[in-house]
Coordinates of C-alpha atoms and ligand atoms in Angstrom, one line a residue:
X103 CA -0.1 0.1 -0.1
X104 CA 2.8 2.8 0.8
X105 CA 4.6 1.7 -2.4
X106 CA 1.2 2.9 -4.2
X107 CA 0.8 6.1 -2.7
X108 CA 4.7 6.9 -2.9
X109 CA 4.2 6.6 -6.6
X110 CA 0.9 8.5 -7.2
X111 CA 2.5 11.2 -5.7
X112 CA 5.3 11.4 -7.8
X113 CA 3.1 11.1 -11.0
X114 CA 1.1 13.9 -9.3
X115 CA 3.8 16.0 -9.1
X116 CA 5.8 15.3 -12.0
X117 CA 2.9 15.2 -14.7
X118 CA 2.3 19.1 -14.8
X119 CA 6.3 19.7 -15.0
X120 CA 6.1 17.4 -18.1
X121 CA 3.2 19.6 -19.4
X122 CA 5.3 22.9 -19.0
X123 CA 8.3 21.5 -20.7
X124 CA 5.8 20.2 -23.4
X125 CA 4.8 23.5 -23.7
X126 CA 8.0 25.2 -23.9
X127 CA 9.2 23.2 -26.7
X128 CA 5.6 24.3 -28.8
X129 CA 6.8 27.7 -27.9
X130 CA 9.7 27.2 -30.6
X131 CA 7.3 26.0 -33.2
X132 CA 5.7 28.3 -35.4
X133 CA 2.0 29.8 -35.7
X134 CA 0.8 26.8 -37.4
X135 CA 1.2 24.8 -33.7
X136 CA -1.3 27.5 -31.9
X137 CA -4.1 24.9 -32.1
X138 CA -1.6 22.1 -29.9
X139 CA -0.8 25.2 -27.3
X140 CA -4.2 25.8 -26.7
X141 CA -4.8 21.9 -26.0
X142 CA -1.8 21.6 -23.6
X143 CA -3.2 25.2 -22.1
X144 CA -6.7 23.2 -21.5
X145 CA -5.2 19.9 -20.0
X146 CA -2.6 22.0 -17.7
X147 CA -6.2 24.0 -16.4
X148 CA -8.1 20.5 -16.1
X149 CA -5.4 19.3 -13.8
X150 CA -5.7 22.3 -11.7
X151 CA -9.3 22.6 -11.4
X152 CA -10.7 19.2 -11.5
X153 CA -12.6 18.8 -8.3
X154 CA -14.0 15.1 -6.6
X155 CA -17.8 15.4 -5.7
X156 CA -18.1 12.8 -2.1
X157 CA -21.9 13.2 -1.3
X158 CA -23.0 11.7 2.1
X159 CA -26.7 10.4 0.8
X160 CA -29.3 8.7 3.2
X161 CA -33.1 8.6 4.9
X162 CA -33.4 11.8 6.5
X163 CA -32.1 12.0 10.2
X164 CA -29.7 9.2 9.4
X165 CA -27.2 12.1 10.4
X166 CA -25.3 12.9 7.3
X167 CA -25.1 17.1 8.4
X168 CA -23.5 15.6 11.8
X169 CA -21.3 13.4 10.2
X170 CA -20.0 16.1 8.1
X171 CA -19.5 18.9 10.7
X172 CA -17.2 15.6 12.8
X173 CA -15.5 15.3 9.8
X174 CA -14.8 19.1 9.6
X175 CA -14.3 19.7 12.9
X176 CA -16.7 22.6 13.4
X177 CA -20.5 22.9 13.9
X178 CA -21.1 24.4 10.4
X179 CA -24.0 22.6 9.2
X180 CA -27.4 23.0 10.7
X181 CA -28.7 19.8 12.4
X182 CA -32.1 18.6 14.2
X183 CA -34.4 16.3 15.0
X184 CA -36.6 17.1 12.3
X185 CA -36.2 16.7 8.6
X186 CA -33.7 19.6 8.0
X187 CA -31.2 19.7 5.0
X188 CA -33.5 20.8 1.9
X189 CA -30.4 22.2 -0.4
X190 CA -27.4 20.4 -1.5
X191 CA -24.5 22.0 0.0
X192 CA -20.8 21.7 -1.4
X193 CA -18.0 22.5 0.9
X194 CA -14.9 23.1 -0.7
X195 CA -11.3 24.2 -0.1
X196 CA -10.9 27.7 1.0
X197 CA -8.0 29.9 2.7
X198 CA -10.9 31.2 4.5
X199 CA -14.4 30.4 5.5
X200 CA -16.8 31.8 3.1
X201 CA -20.1 31.1 1.9
X202 CA -22.0 31.5 -1.5
X203 CA -25.4 31.0 -2.3
X204 CA -26.3 30.0 -6.0
X205 CA -29.8 30.7 -7.4
X206 CA -31.7 28.6 -9.9
X207 CA -32.7 31.6 -12.1
X208 CA -30.3 34.1 -13.2
X209 CA -30.5 35.5 -9.9
X210 CA -26.8 36.9 -8.8
X211 CA -25.2 34.6 -5.5
X212 CA -24.8 36.2 -2.2
X213 CA -21.7 35.8 -0.4
X214 CA -20.8 35.7 3.4
X215 CA -17.5 36.2 4.4
X216 CA -15.4 37.0 7.4
X217 CA -17.2 35.5 10.1
X218 CA -17.0 33.1 12.8
X219 CA -18.3 29.6 12.4
X220 CA -21.1 30.7 14.3
X221 CA -22.3 33.5 12.0
X222 CA -21.4 31.1 9.3
X223 CA -23.4 28.5 10.4
X224 CA -26.5 31.1 10.9
X225 CA -26.1 32.3 7.7
X226 CA -26.3 28.7 5.6
X227 CA -29.3 27.8 8.3
X228 CA -31.2 30.9 6.5
X229 CA -30.8 29.4 3.1
X230 CA -30.1 25.5 3.5
X231 CA -33.2 24.4 5.9
X232 CA -36.7 23.2 5.5
X233 CA -37.7 25.5 8.0
X234 CA -36.3 28.7 7.1
X235 CA -36.7 28.5 3.1
X236 CA -39.8 25.7 3.1
X237 CA -40.1 24.4 -0.6
X238 CA -37.2 26.6 -1.6
X239 CA -39.4 29.6 -1.8
X240 CA -35.9 31.6 -1.6
X241 CA -35.3 29.5 -5.1
X242 CA -31.7 28.7 -4.2
X243 CA -30.0 25.9 -6.5
X244 CA -27.1 25.1 -4.4
X245 CA -24.8 26.3 -1.3
X246 CA -21.4 26.3 -1.5
X247 CA -19.3 26.7 1.5
X248 CA -15.3 27.5 1.5
X249 CA -13.3 26.1 4.3
X250 CA -9.7 25.8 5.7
X251 CA -9.8 22.2 6.5
X252 CA -6.8 19.5 5.4
X253 CA -9.4 17.3 4.3
X254 CA -10.4 19.3 1.4
X255 CA -7.0 20.4 0.4
X256 CA -6.3 17.3 -2.4
X257 CA -9.8 18.6 -4.4
X258 CA -12.3 16.8 -2.6
X259 CA -15.7 18.5 -1.9
X260 CA -17.9 17.3 0.6
X261 CA -21.6 17.7 0.2
X262 CA -24.2 17.5 2.5
X263 CA -27.7 16.4 0.4
X264 CA -31.4 17.0 1.9
X265 CA -32.5 13.7 3.3
X266 CA -34.8 11.0 1.5
X267 CA -38.3 9.4 2.8
X268 CA -39.7 12.3 4.7
X269 CA -42.9 13.8 3.7
X270 CA -41.2 16.6 2.0
X271 CA -40.8 14.4 -1.1
X272 CA -39.1 17.5 -2.9
X273 CA -36.3 17.0 -0.7
X274 CA -36.3 13.4 -2.0
X275 CA -36.6 14.8 -5.4
X276 CA -33.8 17.1 -4.8
X277 CA -31.1 14.6 -4.0
X278 CA -32.2 12.1 -6.8
X279 CA -31.9 14.8 -9.3
X280 CA -28.1 15.2 -8.3
X281 CA -27.3 12.2 -7.9
X282 CA -25.2 12.4 -11.3
X283 CA -23.1 15.0 -10.1
X284 CA -21.3 12.7 -7.2
X285 CA -18.1 10.5 -7.9
X286 CA -18.6 8.7 -5.0
X287 CA -21.2 8.6 -1.9
X288 CA -21.3 7.9 1.6
X289 CA -24.3 5.9 2.1
X290 CA -25.7 6.6 5.5
X291 CA -27.8 4.0 7.6
X292 CA -28.8 3.8 11.5
X293 CA -30.5 1.9 13.8
X294 CA -33.6 3.3 14.0
X295 CA -34.6 2.0 12.1
X296 CA -32.4 -0.8 10.5
X297 CA -32.9 0.0 6.5
X298 CA -36.2 0.6 5.3
X299 CA -38.2 0.0 2.0
X300 CA -37.6 3.5 0.8
X301 CA -34.1 3.6 1.7
X302 CA -33.7 0.3 -0.2
X303 CA -35.4 1.9 -3.7
X304 CA -33.4 5.2 -2.9
X305 CA -30.4 2.7 -3.4
X306 CA -31.2 0.9 -6.4
X307 CA -31.4 4.4 -7.7
X308 CA -28.0 5.4 -6.2
X309 CA -26.0 2.5 -7.3
X310 CA -27.7 3.7 -11.2
X311 CA -25.9 6.2 -11.0
X312 CA -22.9 6.2 -8.5
X313 CA -20.4 3.4 -9.0
X314 CA -18.2 3.9 -5.8
X315 CA -20.4 3.7 -2.9
X316 CA -19.5 2.8 0.7
X317 CA -21.5 1.9 3.7
X318 CA -21.6 3.7 7.2
X319 CA -23.9 2.6 9.8
X320 CA -23.9 5.6 12.0
X321 CA -25.2 6.0 15.9
X322 CA -23.2 3.1 17.5
X323 CA -23.5 5.2 20.5
X324 CA -26.7 3.9 20.8
X325 CA -26.0 -0.1 20.7
X326 CA -23.8 -2.3 22.7
X327 CA -21.4 -4.4 21.4
X328 CA -23.6 -7.2 21.1
X329 CA -26.2 -5.0 19.4
X330 CA -24.0 -3.9 17.1
X331 CA -23.0 -7.4 15.3
X332 CA -26.7 -8.3 15.0
X333 CA -27.4 -5.2 13.6
X334 CA -24.2 -5.3 10.9
X335 CA -25.3 -9.2 10.7
X336 CA -28.9 -8.1 9.3
X337 CA -27.9 -4.9 7.2
X338 CA -25.5 -7.0 5.3
X339 CA -27.7 -9.7 4.9
X340 CA -30.7 -7.0 3.7
X341 CA -28.0 -5.5 1.4
X342 CA -26.6 -8.6 -0.2
X343 CA -30.2 -10.2 -1.1
X344 CA -32.3 -6.7 -1.3
X345 CA -29.8 -4.5 -3.4
X346 CA -26.9 -7.0 -4.3
X347 CA -24.5 -5.7 -2.7
X348 CA -21.6 -7.8 -2.6
X349 CA -20.4 -8.7 1.1
X350 CA -16.9 -7.5 0.5
X351 CA -18.0 -3.9 0.4
X352 CA -17.1 -2.8 4.0
X353 CA -19.6 -0.9 6.4
X354 CA -18.0 1.6 8.4
X355 CA -19.2 1.6 11.7
X356 CA -19.6 5.5 13.6
X357 CA -21.2 7.3 15.8
X358 CA -21.0 10.8 14.1
X359 CA -22.2 12.8 17.5
X360 CA -18.9 11.4 19.6
X361 CA -16.9 12.3 16.6
X362 CA -18.1 15.8 16.6
X363 CA -17.8 15.9 20.7
X364 CA -14.2 14.8 20.1
X365 CA -13.3 17.5 17.4
X366 CA -14.9 20.2 19.7
X367 CA -12.8 19.0 22.9
X368 CA -9.6 17.6 21.3
X369 CA -10.2 14.1 22.7
X370 CA -8.1 12.1 20.5
X371 CA -9.5 8.7 22.3
X372 CA -13.1 9.9 21.9
X373 CA -12.4 10.2 18.3
X374 CA -11.0 6.7 17.5
X375 CA -13.5 5.4 19.4
X376 CA -15.9 7.3 17.6
X377 CA -15.0 5.8 14.0
X378 CA -14.4 8.8 12.4
X379 CA -10.7 8.3 12.2
X380 CA -11.2 4.9 9.7
X381 CA -13.7 6.8 7.3
X382 CA -11.2 9.8 6.9
X383 CA -7.9 7.7 6.7
X384 CA -9.4 5.3 4.7
X385 CA -11.8 6.6 2.3
X386 CA -11.4 10.3 2.0
X387 CA -7.6 10.1 1.3
X388 CA -7.9 7.0 -0.9
X389 CA -11.0 8.5 -3.1
X390 CA -9.0 11.7 -3.9
X391 CA -5.9 9.8 -4.9
X392 CA -7.3 7.5 -6.9
X393 CA -9.5 10.4 -9.1
X394 CA -6.4 12.0 -9.1
X395 CA -4.7 8.8 -10.6
X396 CA -7.6 8.8 -13.1
X397 CA -7.4 12.3 -14.0
X398 CA -4.0 12.0 -14.3
X399 CA -3.7 9.0 -16.6
X400 CA -6.3 10.5 -18.9
X401 CA -4.0 13.9 -19.0
X402 CA -1.0 11.7 -19.5
X403 CA -2.7 9.8 -22.3
X404 CA -3.9 13.1 -24.4
X405 CA -0.4 14.6 -24.0
X406 CA 1.3 11.5 -25.5
X407 CA -1.1 11.9 -28.0
X408 CA -0.2 15.3 -28.6
X409 CA 3.0 14.7 -28.9
X410 CA 2.7 12.0 -31.3
X411 CA 0.9 14.3 -33.9
X412 CA 3.2 17.3 -33.0
X413 CA 6.1 15.2 -33.8
X414 CA 4.4 13.8 -36.9
X415 CA 3.7 17.7 -38.0
X416 CA 7.4 18.8 -37.4
X417 CA 8.3 15.7 -39.6
X418 CA 6.3 17.1 -42.1
X419 CA 8.3 20.5 -42.1
X420 CA 11.6 18.8 -42.1
X421 CA 10.2 16.7 -45.2
X422 CA 8.9 20.0 -46.6
X423 CA 11.9 22.1 -46.2
X424 CA 14.0 19.0 -48.2
X425 CA 11.8 18.1 -51.0
X426 CA 12.6 19.9 -54.3
X427 CA 10.6 23.1 -54.5
X428 CA 8.9 21.8 -57.5
X429 CA 8.0 18.8 -56.2
X430 CA 7.0 20.3 -53.1
X431 CA 4.1 22.6 -54.9
X432 CA 3.2 19.6 -57.1
X433 CA 2.5 17.5 -53.7
X434 CA 0.7 20.5 -52.0
X435 CA -1.6 20.2 -54.6
X436 CA -2.5 17.1 -54.4
X437 CA -3.1 17.4 -50.5
X438 CA -5.3 20.4 -51.4
X439 CA -7.7 18.7 -53.7
X440 CA -7.7 16.0 -50.5
X441 CA -8.5 18.6 -48.1
X442 CA -11.9 19.8 -50.3
X443 CA -13.4 16.3 -50.4
X444 CA -12.5 16.1 -46.6
X445 CA -14.4 19.9 -46.2
X446 CA -17.2 18.3 -48.2
X447 CA -17.2 15.7 -45.7
X448 CA -17.3 18.2 -42.6
X449 CA -20.3 19.8 -44.4
X450 CA -22.4 17.1 -45.2
X451 CA -21.6 15.6 -40.6
X452 CA -22.9 19.5 -40.5
X453 CA -26.6 18.9 -42.2
X454 CA -26.5 15.6 -40.6
X455 CA -26.1 17.3 -37.4
X456 CA -28.9 19.8 -37.9
X457 CA -31.5 16.7 -39.1
X458 CA -30.4 14.9 -36.2
X459 CA -31.4 18.1 -34.3
X460 CA -34.7 18.8 -35.4
X461 CA -35.5 15.1 -35.0
X462 CA -34.7 15.3 -31.2
X463 CA -36.7 18.6 -31.0
X464 CA -39.6 16.8 -32.5
X465 CA -39.1 13.9 -30.0
X466 CA -38.8 16.3 -27.4
X467 CA -42.6 17.7 -28.5
X468 CA -43.6 14.2 -28.2
X469 CA -42.6 14.0 -24.8
X470 CA -44.2 17.4 -24.0
X471 CA -47.6 16.6 -25.3
X472 CA -47.9 13.3 -23.5
X473 CA -46.5 15.1 -20.2
X474 CA -49.4 17.5 -21.1
X475 CA -51.9 14.7 -20.9
X476 CA -50.6 12.6 -18.1
X477 CA -50.3 15.4 -15.7
X478 CA -53.6 16.7 -16.5
X479 CA -55.1 13.2 -15.6
X480 CA -52.8 12.9 -12.5
X481 CA -53.8 16.3 -11.1
X482 CA -57.7 15.6 -12.1
X483 CA -57.4 12.3 -10.2
X484 CA -55.9 13.9 -6.6
X485 CA -58.7 16.5 -6.7
X486 CA -61.6 13.8 -7.2
X487 CA -60.0 11.9 -4.8
X488 CA -60.2 14.6 -2.3
X489 CA -63.6 15.8 -2.9
X490 CA -64.7 11.9 -2.6
X491 CA -62.9 12.3 1.2
X492 CA -64.3 15.6 1.9
X493 CA -66.3 18.0 0.0
X494 CA -64.1 21.0 1.1
X495 CA -62.4 23.3 -1.9
X496 CA -59.6 24.4 0.3
X497 CA -58.7 21.1 0.9
X498 CA -58.8 20.2 -2.7
X499 CA -56.7 22.7 -3.6
X500 CA -53.9 21.9 -0.8
X501 CA -54.0 18.4 -2.2
X502 CA -53.4 19.9 -5.8
X503 CA -50.5 22.0 -4.7
X504 CA -48.7 19.6 -2.5
X505 CA -48.9 17.0 -5.6
X506 CA -47.8 19.6 -8.0
X507 CA -44.2 19.7 -7.5
X508 CA -43.6 15.9 -6.8
X509 CA -45.5 14.6 -9.9
X510 CA -43.4 17.4 -12.1
X511 CA -40.2 16.2 -10.4
X512 CA -40.6 12.5 -11.0
X513 CA -42.0 13.0 -14.7
X514 CA -39.1 15.2 -15.4
X515 CA -36.4 13.3 -14.0
X516 CA -37.7 10.1 -16.2
X517 CA -37.8 12.6 -19.2
X518 CA -34.9 13.9 -18.9
X519 CA -32.5 11.0 -18.1
X520 CA -34.1 9.3 -21.1
X521 CA -33.3 12.6 -22.9
X522 CA -30.4 12.8 -21.7
X523 CA -28.7 8.9 -22.8
X524 CA -30.1 9.5 -26.5
X525 CA -28.7 12.8 -26.7
X526 CA -25.4 11.2 -25.9
X527 CA -25.9 8.5 -28.3
X528 CA -26.8 10.5 -31.4
X529 CA -23.6 12.7 -30.4
X530 CA -21.2 9.6 -29.7
X531 CA -22.0 8.2 -33.2
X532 CA -20.8 11.7 -34.8
X533 CA -17.6 12.1 -32.6
X534 CA -16.6 8.5 -34.0
X535 CA -17.3 10.2 -37.5
X536 CA -15.2 13.2 -36.7
X537 CA -12.7 10.9 -35.4
X538 CA -12.4 9.3 -38.4
X539 CA -11.9 12.5 -40.5
X540 CA -9.5 13.9 -38.5
X541 CA -7.6 10.7 -38.8
X542 CA -8.0 10.2 -42.7
X543 CA -6.4 14.1 -43.2
X544 CA -3.5 12.9 -41.1
X545 CA -2.8 9.4 -42.9
X546 CA -3.3 11.5 -46.3
X547 CA -0.6 14.0 -45.2
X548 CA 1.5 11.3 -44.4
X549 CA 0.9 9.4 -47.5
X550 CA 1.3 12.0 -49.9
X551 CA 4.6 13.5 -48.2
X552 CA 6.2 10.3 -47.1
X553 CA 6.3 10.6 -43.7
X554 CA 5.2 7.9 -40.7
X555 CA 1.9 7.9 -40.0
X556 CA 1.3 7.4 -36.3
X557 CA -2.2 6.3 -35.2
X558 CA -4.0 8.4 -32.0
X559 CA -4.6 6.7 -29.4
X560 CA -7.6 8.6 -27.8
X561 CA -8.9 11.2 -30.2
X562 CA -9.7 14.3 -28.6
X563 CA -12.9 14.3 -27.2
X564 CA -15.5 16.5 -27.4
X565 CA -17.0 16.3 -23.8
X566 CA -20.8 16.6 -23.0
X567 CA -21.7 18.9 -20.3
X568 CA -22.1 16.2 -17.2
X569 CA -25.5 17.7 -16.2
X570 CA -28.2 18.9 -18.4
X571 CA -29.6 22.5 -17.2
X572 CA -33.4 21.5 -17.0
X573 CA -32.6 19.3 -14.1
X574 CA -33.1 22.3 -11.3
X575 CA -36.1 23.8 -13.1
X576 CA -38.5 24.9 -10.4
X577 CA -42.1 24.3 -10.5
X578 CA -45.0 27.0 -10.5
X579 CA -47.7 25.3 -8.0
X580 CA -49.6 28.7 -7.9
X581 CA -52.7 28.5 -8.0
X582 CA -55.5 31.4 -8.6
X583 CA -58.5 30.0 -8.6
X584 CA -61.6 32.3 -9.0
X585 CA -64.2 32.5 -6.1
X586 CA -67.4 30.7 -6.1
X587 CA -69.9 32.5 -7.5
X588 CA -72.6 33.8 -5.5
X589 CA -75.5 31.7 -6.8
X590 CA -73.2 28.7 -6.4
X591 CA -73.8 28.5 -2.7
X592 CA -77.6 27.8 -3.2
X593 CA -76.9 25.0 -5.8
X594 CA -77.6 21.6 -4.4
X595 CA -74.3 19.7 -3.6
X596 CA -74.0 17.5 -6.4
X597 CA -74.3 20.4 -8.7
X598 CA -71.8 22.8 -6.5
X599 CA -69.4 19.8 -6.6
X600 CA -69.5 19.9 -10.1
X601 CA -68.9 23.4 -10.8
X602 CA -66.2 23.4 -8.3
X603 CA -64.5 20.8 -10.3
X604 CA -65.1 22.6 -13.5
X605 CA -63.1 25.5 -12.1
X606 CA -60.3 23.3 -10.8
X607 CA -60.0 21.8 -14.0
X608 CA -59.5 24.9 -15.9
X609 CA -56.9 25.7 -13.6
X610 CA -55.0 22.7 -13.8
X611 CA -55.3 23.1 -17.5
X612 CA -53.7 26.1 -17.2
X613 CA -50.9 25.4 -14.5
X614 CA -50.1 22.0 -16.8
X615 CA -49.8 24.0 -19.9
X616 CA -47.5 26.7 -18.0
X617 CA -45.3 24.4 -16.2
X618 CA -44.8 21.9 -19.6
X619 CA -44.2 24.8 -21.5
X620 CA -41.4 26.3 -19.3
X621 CA -39.6 22.5 -19.3
X622 CA -40.2 22.3 -23.1
X623 CA -38.2 25.2 -23.5
X624 CA -35.9 25.0 -20.8
X625 CA -35.1 21.5 -22.8
X626 CA -35.2 23.0 -26.0
X627 CA -32.4 25.5 -24.8
X628 CA -30.6 22.7 -23.5
X629 CA -30.4 20.8 -26.8
X630 CA -29.6 23.4 -28.9
X631 CA -26.8 24.2 -26.7
X632 CA -25.1 20.8 -26.5
X633 CA -25.5 20.5 -30.3
X634 CA -23.8 24.0 -30.7
X635 CA -20.9 23.2 -28.6
X636 CA -20.5 19.7 -30.8
X637 CA -20.5 21.6 -33.5
X638 CA -18.1 24.3 -32.5
X639 CA -16.1 21.4 -31.0
X640 CA -16.1 19.6 -34.3
X641 CA -15.3 22.6 -36.6
X642 CA -12.3 23.4 -34.3
X643 CA -10.7 19.9 -34.1
X644 CA -10.8 19.7 -38.0
X645 CA -9.8 23.5 -38.9
X646 CA -6.9 22.8 -36.4
X647 CA -5.7 19.6 -37.9
X648 CA -5.8 20.9 -41.5
X649 CA -4.4 24.5 -39.9
X650 CA -1.3 22.3 -38.5
X651 CA -0.7 20.1 -41.9
X652 CA -1.1 22.2 -44.4
X653 CA 0.7 25.1 -42.3
X654 CA 3.5 23.1 -41.8
X655 CA 4.0 22.4 -45.7
X656 CA 3.3 26.0 -46.6
X657 CA 5.4 27.9 -44.2
X658 CA 8.5 25.4 -45.3
X659 CA 7.5 26.1 -48.6
X660 CA 7.7 30.0 -48.8
X661 CA 11.1 29.9 -46.7
X662 CA 12.1 27.9 -49.6
X663 CA 11.0 30.7 -51.9
X664 CA 12.5 33.7 -50.1
X665 CA 15.2 31.8 -49.3
X666 CA 16.0 33.8 -46.4
X667 CA 16.7 31.0 -43.7
X668 CA 19.4 28.2 -44.6
X669 CA 17.4 24.9 -44.9
X670 CA 19.9 22.5 -43.0
X671 CA 20.1 24.9 -39.4
X672 CA 16.4 24.8 -39.3
X673 CA 15.9 21.2 -39.7
X674 CA 18.6 20.9 -36.8
X675 CA 16.8 23.2 -34.7
X676 CA 13.6 21.0 -35.6
X677 CA 15.2 17.7 -35.3
X678 CA 16.5 19.2 -31.5
X679 CA 12.6 20.0 -30.9
X680 CA 11.5 16.9 -32.1
X681 CA 14.3 14.9 -29.7
X682 CA 13.0 16.9 -26.9
X683 CA 9.8 16.2 -26.9
X684 CA 9.9 12.1 -27.9
X685 CA 12.1 12.3 -24.4
X686 CA 9.3 13.8 -22.9
X687 CA 7.1 11.0 -24.7
X688 CA 9.1 8.3 -22.7
X689 CA 8.7 9.9 -19.3
X690 CA 5.0 10.1 -19.7
X691 CA 5.1 6.4 -20.8
X692 CA 7.1 5.7 -17.6
X693 CA 4.8 7.8 -15.4
X694 CA 1.6 6.3 -16.6
X695 CA 2.9 2.9 -16.4
X696 CA 3.4 4.0 -12.5
X697 CA -0.1 5.1 -12.4
X698 CA -1.4 1.5 -14.1
X699 CA 0.8 -0.4 -11.7
X700 CA -0.4 1.5 -8.4
X701 CA -4.1 1.3 -9.4
Ligands
LIG1091 N1 -26.9 9.3 19.5 C1 -26.4 10.1 18.3 N2 -27.1 10.8 17.5 C2 -26.9 11.2 16.3 C3 -25.6 11.0 15.8 N3 -25.3 11.3 14.7 C4 -26.6 12.3 14.4 N4 -27.2 12.0 15.6 C5 -28.4 13.1 15.8 O1 -29.5 12.9 14.8 C6 -30.1 13.9 14.4 C7 -30.4 14.2 13.1 O2 -28.9 14.4 12.5 P1 -28.6 15.4 11.5 O3 -27.2 15.4 11.0 O4 -30.0 16.8 11.1 O5 -29.2 14.2 10.0 P2 -29.3 14.3 8.8 O6 -29.3 13.0 8.2 O7 -28.3 15.1 8.2 O8 -30.9 15.3 9.0 P3 -31.8 15.3 7.3 O9 -30.9 17.0 6.7 O10 -33.0 16.3 7.7 O11 -32.1 14.3 6.3 C8 -29.8 14.9 15.5 O12 -30.6 15.2 16.4 C9 -28.3 14.5 15.2 O13 -27.8 14.8 16.7 C10 -25.0 9.7 16.3 O14 -23.9 9.5 16.0 N5 -25.6 9.1 17.4
LIG1092 MG1 -29.1 17.4 7.1

């Protein structure tokens, strides 16, 4: 284990240096290498900013917020005996304590800094709790807390989430729609009661989205040694039989309350007894390192590809410098012809993409239409059920208001999930077409100018955003029911009921139309954005490939024509840069081997 840590730490340290060296080599080359310079800068930035999202998930009141407070060693997050956390709270590393509230709409965020833990906690509680922000009337999307804990230094972001399964259905929906942002999660259970049906259902949803999941049994301070063992056996059985969780998946036993107490009083023994030391050292360190390794490996691979590409372009330049001018001109003409073919191919891909986008938009219209119908039927049934129970207009209205967010959020989850995966499938197939086209251009250049062709392993990814923008949509549950007509009050109950249903039904229609239209619009925006980004990425990649290959030949040709520079020293200089790059390439390979061995 210690060797593993050593190797990783070294590679984490070396990779940025190798990127810098690659950049220094690129700086010695001409304008046609601009695209590669941009790409290296991007990779460097990704290394520096990538974050690891570790969420704490579980049923309401399992002690999620208390656990995070204990890990941070400060009572930052509000905790209570009643369902409380209502808004996802991201805790990130910061030199000083600070909080930022981000809203669902374009409303600018709010910041709070220069405070004590108590003041910061009071500020947070205004936004993240069900009691101070019921049903999220403040329209908060999430809250970020910056805190100087060593735990967060490696880029881990801890996330407190609303508990599922309470009477606040909207809290469950918020957490469900948030899952796709988690890289890993701590799943909390406790003894009171041990694993409910709702929890198991939730666990299934979590496992579909979060691959790295760690179980934690909290509140062990309530239990004797014997009880804890019985409970652990029970939980293990349930997890195995009902959720297909393998037995080698550890369950950490902790008392978050004792852990917090230990941190507040500086009691080391109590900290160890609370089980939190194990969670901290094994889990969080391990996860952060694991993520850093995956990222390092991806960046190292991309850099190797980029270097292979650059070396090929340098060879192209050298070859062009050495070739007789007339022959070079002829070959360039052949190449230009081939580039025209590639350009035609690019336009065909562009047209096909427009058609795909239109098909997706049509599909969206169909989805919106069926959602409209389903919503209408569902809410009419809610009204009927409520009035069957008791003929009370206010109660029917209340039942309707309560049903709106839950229904829409659930349906929305289904629609957006299906839509998202369909979109990814479509774009992925186009990604392949773009990759093929880029390779054709490179291969053609290699053939025409007779230089070795190097295939790329990881053709540039046009990455899709992880989260579609519509998942944080807000629902309008504002019912503006017209008052009962004066005459209605004198009508027989049956007729009054009928007229009330008619009025409610009109209201439902209006509300459903409004909400579905909002959703349709948000999804359409998202769809257009995804296609726009994809197309821009496609064009940029092709442009850069063409600019590099054509640029290399052209700049060599013009140097030959004006004969301002002697060819031999220029060739020698380029050879030297290529050799340096190949050396970096070797180091990257070793680094990658180190990372793979460690994993
Ligand atoms: N005895 C005991 N109580 C605990 C422990 N951890 C948390 N609690 C208590 O359990 C209650 C709920 O804790 P929270 O941290 O608010 O629970 P939560 O999971 O964040 O709840 P929601 O945000 O509503 O989902 C509080 O009264 C805590 O003091 C523990 O280890 N032992
Ligand atoms: Mg909480």
